[in-house]
Coordinates of C-alpha atoms in Angstrom, one line a residue:
Chain A
G562 CA 37.8 37.4 -1.6
A563 CA 37.4 34.8 1.1
V564 CA 40.5 33.7 2.9
V565 CA 41.6 30.3 4.0
S566 CA 44.6 29.9 6.3
Q567 CA 46.7 26.9 7.2
H568 CA 48.9 26.2 10.2
P569 CA 51.7 25.5 10.3
S570 CA 53.1 26.6 6.9
W571 CA 55.9 24.1 7.2
V572 CA 56.7 21.3 9.7
I573 CA 59.5 18.8 10.1
C574 CA 58.9 15.7 12.2
K575 CA 60.5 12.4 12.9
S576 CA 59.4 9.2 11.5
G577 CA 56.7 7.5 13.6
T578 CA 55.3 10.7 15.1
S579 CA 52.0 12.3 14.3
V580 CA 51.5 15.8 12.9
K581 CA 48.3 17.9 12.9
I582 CA 47.6 20.5 10.2
E583 CA 44.9 23.1 10.7
C584 CA 42.8 24.7 8.0
R585 CA 40.7 27.7 8.8
S586 CA 38.2 29.8 6.9
L587 CA 38.7 33.3 8.2
D588 CA 35.7 35.3 6.9
F589 CA 33.2 32.7 5.8
Q590 CA 31.6 29.5 7.0
A591 CA 32.9 26.4 5.3
T592 CA 30.3 23.7 5.1
T593 CA 32.7 21.6 3.1
M594 CA 36.5 21.4 3.2
F595 CA 38.8 19.5 0.9
W596 CA 42.3 18.1 1.6
Y597 CA 44.8 17.7 -1.2
R598 CA 48.4 16.4 -1.4
Q599 CA 51.0 17.5 -3.9
F600 CA 54.3 15.9 -4.5
P601 CA 57.2 17.8 -6.1
K602 CA 56.5 18.6 -9.8
Q603 CA 53.2 16.8 -9.7
S604 CA 49.6 18.0 -9.7
L605 CA 47.3 18.2 -6.7
M606 CA 45.7 15.0 -5.6
L607 CA 42.4 15.1 -3.7
M608 CA 42.7 13.1 -0.5
A609 CA 39.3 13.6 1.2
T610 CA 36.2 15.7 1.5
S611 CA 35.1 16.7 4.9
N612 CA 31.6 18.1 5.7
E613 CA 31.0 19.9 9.0
G614 CA 29.7 17.6 11.6
S615 CA 30.0 14.4 9.7
K616 CA 32.7 11.9 8.8
A617 CA 35.1 12.6 6.0
T618 CA 34.8 10.9 2.6
Y619 CA 38.2 9.6 1.5
E620 CA 39.3 9.1 -2.1
Q621 CA 40.3 5.6 -3.2
G622 CA 43.7 4.6 -2.1
V623 CA 43.9 7.1 0.8
E624 CA 44.1 5.4 4.2
K625 CA 41.5 6.9 6.5
D626 CA 43.2 5.5 9.6
K627 CA 46.5 7.2 8.7
F628 CA 45.1 10.6 7.6
L629 CA 42.6 11.6 10.3
I630 CA 40.3 14.4 9.3
N631 CA 38.1 16.3 11.8
H632 CA 35.7 19.1 10.7
A633 CA 34.0 19.9 14.0
S634 CA 33.2 23.6 13.3
L635 CA 32.2 25.7 10.3
T636 CA 35.6 27.4 10.3
L637 CA 38.1 24.7 11.1
S638 CA 39.1 21.4 9.7
T639 CA 42.2 19.4 10.8
L640 CA 44.3 16.8 9.1
T641 CA 46.4 14.5 11.3
V642 CA 49.1 12.4 9.7
T643 CA 49.5 9.5 12.1
S644 CA 52.8 7.6 12.3
A645 CA 54.3 9.7 9.7
H646 CA 57.0 8.2 7.4
P647 CA 59.3 9.8 4.9
E648 CA 57.0 8.9 2.0
D649 CA 54.4 11.2 3.6
S650 CA 56.6 14.2 3.0
S651 CA 54.5 16.4 0.8
F652 CA 52.8 19.7 0.3
Y653 CA 49.3 19.5 1.9
I654 CA 46.7 22.0 0.8
C655 CA 43.2 22.5 2.0
S656 CA 40.3 24.3 0.3
A657 CA 36.9 25.3 1.4
R658 CA 33.6 26.5 0.1
D659 CA 30.2 27.5 1.5
L660 CA 27.5 25.4 -0.1
R661 CA 24.9 27.8 1.3
T662 CA 25.9 30.5 -1.2
S663 CA 25.7 30.5 -4.9
S664 CA 29.5 31.0 -5.2
Y665 CA 31.1 28.3 -7.4
E666 CA 34.5 29.3 -6.1
Q667 CA 36.6 27.0 -4.0
Y668 CA 39.1 28.9 -1.8
F669 CA 42.5 27.4 -1.2
G670 CA 44.8 27.7 1.7
P671 CA 48.5 28.5 1.2
G672 CA 49.6 24.9 1.9
T673 CA 51.7 23.2 4.5
R674 CA 55.0 21.6 3.7
L675 CA 55.6 18.4 5.7
T676 CA 59.0 16.9 5.9
V677 CA 59.4 13.6 7.7
T678 CA 62.9 12.6 8.6
Chain B
D92 CA 34.0 14.1 -14.1
A93 CA 35.2 14.6 -17.6
K94 CA 38.9 14.5 -18.3
T95 CA 40.8 17.5 -19.7
T96 CA 43.8 17.7 -21.9
Q97 CA 46.2 20.7 -21.8
P98 CA 49.6 21.4 -23.3
P99 CA 52.3 20.8 -20.7
S100 CA 54.0 24.2 -21.2
M101 CA 53.7 27.5 -23.0
D102 CA 55.6 30.7 -23.3
C103 CA 54.3 34.2 -23.8
A104 CA 55.9 37.6 -24.0
E105 CA 55.1 40.1 -21.3
G106 CA 52.3 42.5 -22.4
R107 CA 50.9 40.1 -25.0
A108 CA 47.8 38.0 -24.7
A109 CA 48.3 34.5 -23.4
N110 CA 45.9 32.0 -24.8
L111 CA 45.7 28.7 -22.9
P112 CA 43.8 25.9 -24.6
C113 CA 42.0 23.0 -23.0
N114 CA 40.2 20.0 -24.5
H115 CA 37.3 18.4 -22.7
S116 CA 35.7 16.3 -25.4
T117 CA 33.7 14.1 -22.9
I118 CA 32.1 17.0 -21.0
S119 CA 28.5 16.4 -20.1
G120 CA 25.6 18.8 -20.1
N121 CA 25.7 19.7 -16.5
E122 CA 29.4 20.1 -16.2
Y123 CA 31.1 23.5 -15.9
V124 CA 34.6 24.4 -17.0
Y125 CA 36.8 25.9 -14.2
W126 CA 40.2 27.5 -14.4
Y127 CA 42.6 27.7 -11.5
R128 CA 46.2 28.6 -11.4
Q129 CA 49.0 27.8 -9.0
I130 CA 52.0 30.0 -8.5
H131 CA 55.0 28.2 -7.2
S132 CA 54.6 26.8 -3.7
Q133 CA 51.3 28.4 -3.1
G134 CA 47.7 27.2 -3.0
P135 CA 45.7 27.3 -6.3
Q136 CA 43.8 30.5 -7.1
Y137 CA 40.4 30.6 -8.8
I138 CA 40.4 32.4 -12.1
I139 CA 37.1 31.9 -13.9
H140 CA 34.4 29.4 -14.7
G141 CA 31.7 28.9 -17.4
L142 CA 29.0 26.6 -18.6
K143 CA 28.5 27.4 -22.3
N144 CA 28.6 31.2 -22.7
N145 CA 31.9 33.1 -22.9
E146 CA 32.8 34.7 -19.6
T147 CA 35.0 37.7 -18.6
N148 CA 36.2 39.0 -15.3
E149 CA 38.9 41.2 -14.1
M150 CA 41.5 38.5 -14.4
A151 CA 40.7 36.7 -17.7
S152 CA 38.3 35.7 -20.4
L153 CA 37.0 32.2 -21.0
I154 CA 36.0 31.2 -24.5
I155 CA 34.0 27.9 -24.8
T156 CA 33.3 26.4 -28.2
E157 CA 29.7 25.9 -29.2
D158 CA 30.0 22.1 -28.9
R159 CA 31.7 22.7 -25.5
K160 CA 34.4 20.2 -26.2
S161 CA 37.2 22.7 -25.8
S162 CA 37.8 26.1 -24.3
T163 CA 40.5 28.8 -24.2
L164 CA 41.6 30.9 -21.2
I165 CA 42.8 34.3 -22.3
L166 CA 45.0 36.5 -20.1
P167 CA 44.7 39.8 -22.2
H168 CA 47.9 41.5 -21.1
A169 CA 50.2 39.0 -19.4
T170 CA 52.6 40.1 -16.8
L171 CA 55.6 38.4 -15.1
R172 CA 53.3 37.7 -12.1
D173 CA 51.1 35.5 -14.4
T174 CA 53.8 32.9 -14.5
A175 CA 52.2 29.8 -13.0
V176 CA 50.7 26.4 -13.7
Y177 CA 47.2 26.8 -15.1
Y178 CA 44.6 24.1 -14.5
C179 CA 41.5 23.5 -16.6
I180 CA 39.0 21.4 -14.6
V181 CA 35.5 20.1 -15.5
S182 CA 33.1 19.6 -12.7
A183 CA 29.4 19.3 -12.3
R184 CA 27.4 22.0 -10.5
P185 CA 27.2 20.6 -7.0
Q186 CA 24.1 19.6 -5.1
G187 CA 26.6 18.4 -2.5
A188 CA 30.3 18.8 -2.4
Q189 CA 32.2 19.9 -5.4
K190 CA 35.2 17.8 -6.2
L191 CA 37.9 19.4 -8.3
V192 CA 40.1 16.8 -10.0
F193 CA 43.3 18.4 -11.1
G194 CA 45.2 17.3 -14.2
Q195 CA 48.8 18.1 -15.0
G196 CA 47.9 21.7 -16.2
T197 CA 49.9 24.0 -18.4
R198 CA 53.1 25.6 -17.1
L199 CA 52.9 29.2 -18.5
T200 CA 56.1 31.2 -18.5
I201 CA 55.8 34.9 -19.2
N202 CA 59.1 36.2 -20.6
P203 CA 60.2 39.9 -20.3

């Protein structure tokens, strides 16, 4: 099946700094990518939907100026957590699909664990 | 998207069939039922999806009731590696992006 990678797999940063997380589709072109956040023992929460070449659509309650999403190519989307605070510590997961195929499957990355100290 | 209801946890013996129920009583005609699972500290993995007919693939079977208000995911011969949180999600066939709204899921534990 299709593979989605994330980098880094884990990161520790100091409060007030920014962190960039990359999401790559390795063997298919992702016209749409999704970013989720998951706190311990909770379910995944959709943060935003990013379409290649256009602005991301954020879910209600997600600050677009704090979580910057860029989807400049069909294989790469980035999530930048700006001015990170300890409450941003979470497991960030991306997923991708190719709307040009008939596949209904959404492929998920392995996740990035962010710890803000 | 229609909301789903799943039991918070289930246990199953290794080698037996694991039957995971899901209620989606407000599902609409154009919405599909998707099942994903998440093994601890990993990204979710697609299992199967269906509209109204029963479906089977190499991983599992999906049984959808005739009124489509509930479904059951069946893992025919559960192994220890099937221990995970299983999510039942209802979502419309996309013309644009497909949003998957995850509920709390069922934590399935396969016991030796």
